[in-house]
Short mmCIF file of N, CA and C in Angstrom, two decimals:
data_model
loop_
_atom_site.label_atom_id
_atom_site.label_comp_id
_atom_site.label_asym_id
_atom_site.label_seq_id
_atom_site.Cartn_x
_atom_site.Cartn_y
_atom_site.Cartn_z
N MET A 1 97.18 -103.04 -34.48
CA MET A 1 98.13 -103.36 -35.51
C MET A 1 97.44 -103.38 -36.88
N GLN A 2 96.22 -103.85 -36.92
CA GLN A 2 95.50 -103.88 -38.19
C GLN A 2 95.26 -102.47 -38.70
N PHE A 3 95.05 -101.54 -37.78
CA PHE A 3 94.83 -100.15 -38.17
C PHE A 3 96.05 -99.61 -38.91
N LEU A 4 97.24 -99.87 -38.36
CA LEU A 4 98.47 -99.39 -39.00
C LEU A 4 98.65 -100.01 -40.38
N THR A 5 98.34 -101.29 -40.50
CA THR A 5 98.43 -101.95 -41.80
C THR A 5 97.48 -101.32 -42.79
N HIS A 6 96.28 -101.03 -42.34
CA HIS A 6 95.28 -100.39 -43.19
C HIS A 6 95.75 -99.00 -43.64
N VAL A 7 96.29 -98.24 -42.71
CA VAL A 7 96.79 -96.90 -43.04
C VAL A 7 97.95 -96.99 -44.03
N ARG A 8 98.84 -97.96 -43.85
CA ARG A 8 99.96 -98.13 -44.78
C ARG A 8 99.47 -98.42 -46.19
N HIS A 9 98.45 -99.28 -46.30
CA HIS A 9 97.91 -99.60 -47.62
C HIS A 9 97.27 -98.38 -48.25
N LEU A 10 96.57 -97.59 -47.44
CA LEU A 10 95.95 -96.37 -47.98
C LEU A 10 97.01 -95.39 -48.47
N LEU A 11 98.07 -95.23 -47.68
CA LEU A 11 99.12 -94.29 -48.05
C LEU A 11 99.93 -94.80 -49.24
N ALA A 12 100.11 -96.09 -49.36
CA ALA A 12 100.85 -96.65 -50.49
C ALA A 12 100.12 -96.39 -51.80
N GLY A 13 98.80 -96.43 -51.78
CA GLY A 13 98.01 -96.18 -52.98
C GLY A 13 97.99 -94.72 -53.36
N ARG A 14 98.39 -93.86 -52.46
CA ARG A 14 98.34 -92.42 -52.72
C ARG A 14 99.74 -91.84 -52.89
N ALA A 15 100.68 -92.63 -53.31
CA ALA A 15 102.06 -92.15 -53.43
C ALA A 15 102.17 -90.98 -54.40
N SER A 16 101.29 -90.90 -55.39
CA SER A 16 101.36 -89.82 -56.36
C SER A 16 100.73 -88.53 -55.84
N GLU A 17 100.10 -88.59 -54.70
CA GLU A 17 99.43 -87.42 -54.13
C GLU A 17 100.24 -86.84 -52.98
N ARG A 18 101.48 -86.50 -53.23
CA ARG A 18 102.36 -85.99 -52.18
C ARG A 18 101.85 -84.68 -51.59
N GLY A 19 101.28 -83.83 -52.43
CA GLY A 19 100.76 -82.56 -51.93
C GLY A 19 99.63 -82.77 -50.94
N ALA A 20 98.76 -83.72 -51.24
CA ALA A 20 97.65 -84.02 -50.33
C ALA A 20 98.18 -84.57 -49.02
N SER A 21 99.21 -85.40 -49.09
CA SER A 21 99.80 -85.95 -47.86
C SER A 21 100.41 -84.84 -47.02
N ALA A 22 101.07 -83.89 -47.68
CA ALA A 22 101.66 -82.77 -46.95
C ALA A 22 100.59 -81.96 -46.25
N VAL A 23 99.47 -81.76 -46.92
CA VAL A 23 98.36 -81.01 -46.31
C VAL A 23 97.82 -81.78 -45.11
N GLU A 24 97.67 -83.09 -45.25
CA GLU A 24 97.17 -83.90 -44.15
C GLU A 24 98.12 -83.84 -42.95
N TYR A 25 99.41 -83.96 -43.20
CA TYR A 25 100.37 -83.86 -42.11
C TYR A 25 100.34 -82.47 -41.48
N GLY A 26 100.17 -81.46 -42.30
CA GLY A 26 100.05 -80.10 -41.78
C GLY A 26 98.83 -79.96 -40.88
N LEU A 27 97.72 -80.56 -41.29
CA LEU A 27 96.52 -80.52 -40.46
C LEU A 27 96.72 -81.27 -39.15
N LEU A 28 97.42 -82.40 -39.21
CA LEU A 28 97.72 -83.13 -37.98
C LEU A 28 98.58 -82.30 -37.03
N VAL A 29 99.61 -81.66 -37.57
CA VAL A 29 100.48 -80.82 -36.75
C VAL A 29 99.69 -79.66 -36.16
N ALA A 30 98.83 -79.04 -36.96
CA ALA A 30 98.01 -77.93 -36.46
C ALA A 30 97.06 -78.41 -35.38
N GLY A 31 96.48 -79.59 -35.56
CA GLY A 31 95.58 -80.14 -34.54
C GLY A 31 96.29 -80.43 -33.24
N ILE A 32 97.47 -81.01 -33.33
CA ILE A 32 98.25 -81.31 -32.12
C ILE A 32 98.67 -80.02 -31.43
N ALA A 33 99.10 -79.02 -32.21
CA ALA A 33 99.48 -77.73 -31.63
C ALA A 33 98.28 -77.09 -30.95
N GLY A 34 97.11 -77.19 -31.57
CA GLY A 34 95.89 -76.64 -30.95
C GLY A 34 95.56 -77.33 -29.64
N MET A 35 95.76 -78.63 -29.59
CA MET A 35 95.50 -79.36 -28.35
C MET A 35 96.49 -78.94 -27.26
N ILE A 36 97.74 -78.73 -27.62
CA ILE A 36 98.74 -78.30 -26.64
C ILE A 36 98.38 -76.92 -26.11
N VAL A 37 97.98 -76.01 -26.99
CA VAL A 37 97.58 -74.67 -26.56
C VAL A 37 96.39 -74.75 -25.63
N ALA A 38 95.40 -75.58 -25.96
CA ALA A 38 94.22 -75.73 -25.12
C ALA A 38 94.58 -76.28 -23.74
N ILE A 39 95.47 -77.26 -23.70
CA ILE A 39 95.88 -77.84 -22.42
C ILE A 39 96.61 -76.81 -21.57
N VAL A 40 97.52 -76.06 -22.20
CA VAL A 40 98.24 -75.02 -21.46
C VAL A 40 97.27 -73.96 -20.97
N PHE A 41 96.31 -73.58 -21.78
CA PHE A 41 95.32 -72.58 -21.38
C PHE A 41 94.47 -73.08 -20.22
N LEU A 42 94.04 -74.34 -20.29
CA LEU A 42 93.17 -74.88 -19.25
C LEU A 42 93.90 -75.14 -17.94
N PHE A 43 95.13 -75.65 -18.01
CA PHE A 43 95.86 -76.03 -16.81
C PHE A 43 96.95 -75.04 -16.42
N GLY A 44 97.15 -73.99 -17.19
CA GLY A 44 98.22 -73.03 -16.92
C GLY A 44 98.06 -72.33 -15.58
N GLY A 45 96.84 -71.89 -15.28
CA GLY A 45 96.59 -71.22 -14.00
C GLY A 45 96.83 -72.15 -12.83
N PHE A 46 96.37 -73.38 -12.97
CA PHE A 46 96.58 -74.37 -11.90
C PHE A 46 98.06 -74.61 -11.67
N MET A 47 98.81 -74.78 -12.75
CA MET A 47 100.24 -75.04 -12.61
C MET A 47 100.97 -73.83 -12.02
N ASN A 48 100.56 -72.63 -12.42
CA ASN A 48 101.17 -71.42 -11.88
C ASN A 48 100.93 -71.33 -10.37
N GLU A 49 99.71 -71.63 -9.96
CA GLU A 49 99.38 -71.61 -8.53
C GLU A 49 100.16 -72.69 -7.78
N LEU A 50 100.26 -73.86 -8.37
CA LEU A 50 100.99 -74.97 -7.75
C LEU A 50 102.46 -74.61 -7.57
N MET A 51 103.07 -74.02 -8.59
CA MET A 51 104.48 -73.64 -8.50
C MET A 51 104.67 -72.51 -7.49
N GLY A 52 103.73 -71.56 -7.47
CA GLY A 52 103.81 -70.47 -6.51
C GLY A 52 103.73 -70.98 -5.08
N ASP A 53 102.82 -71.93 -4.84
CA ASP A 53 102.71 -72.52 -3.51
C ASP A 53 103.98 -73.26 -3.13
N SER A 54 104.57 -73.96 -4.09
CA SER A 54 105.81 -74.69 -3.82
C SER A 54 106.93 -73.73 -3.45
N CYS A 55 107.05 -72.64 -4.20
CA CYS A 55 108.09 -71.65 -3.91
C CYS A 55 107.87 -71.03 -2.53
N GLY A 56 106.61 -70.75 -2.21
CA GLY A 56 106.30 -70.18 -0.89
C GLY A 56 106.66 -71.14 0.23
N THR A 57 106.38 -72.41 0.04
CA THR A 57 106.69 -73.42 1.05
C THR A 57 108.19 -73.55 1.24
N ILE A 58 108.93 -73.58 0.16
CA ILE A 58 110.40 -73.69 0.25
C ILE A 58 110.98 -72.46 0.92
N THR A 59 110.51 -71.28 0.56
CA THR A 59 111.00 -70.04 1.16
C THR A 59 110.73 -70.03 2.65
N THR A 60 109.53 -70.43 3.06
CA THR A 60 109.17 -70.47 4.48
C THR A 60 110.07 -71.46 5.21
N TRP A 61 110.29 -72.64 4.65
CA TRP A 61 111.11 -73.65 5.29
C TRP A 61 112.55 -73.17 5.44
N VAL A 62 113.09 -72.55 4.40
CA VAL A 62 114.47 -72.06 4.44
C VAL A 62 114.60 -70.94 5.46
N THR A 63 113.62 -70.05 5.51
CA THR A 63 113.67 -68.91 6.43
C THR A 63 113.61 -69.39 7.88
N LYS A 64 112.75 -70.36 8.16
CA LYS A 64 112.60 -70.85 9.53
C LYS A 64 113.80 -71.69 9.97
N ASN A 65 114.44 -72.38 9.06
CA ASN A 65 115.51 -73.31 9.41
C ASN A 65 116.90 -72.77 9.06
N ALA A 66 117.01 -71.48 8.78
CA ALA A 66 118.30 -70.92 8.39
C ALA A 66 119.20 -70.76 9.62
N GLU A 67 120.44 -71.14 9.46
CA GLU A 67 121.42 -70.98 10.53
C GLU A 67 122.64 -70.27 9.96
N CYS A 68 123.17 -69.33 10.71
CA CYS A 68 124.36 -68.61 10.26
C CYS A 68 125.58 -69.09 11.00
#
C-alpha cells in the first residue's frame, strides 16, 4: 500500500509532464505485450501438443463407444 501512495505522490508532482506519462504507459504496454508474446512462444508448443492429445483421446473414446 505504501508503494501505491508513493507512486501517486510521484505522479501528482508530474501533472505537467503528460507526454512523459504517455511514453511511460506506452513502455508498460509494450513490456506487457512482449511478456505475453514470450509466454505464448515458450508454452505454445506445449499447449498445442496438449490440445492435440485431448482431441485424440476424445476421438478414440467416441469411436470406441459409438452406438447406432
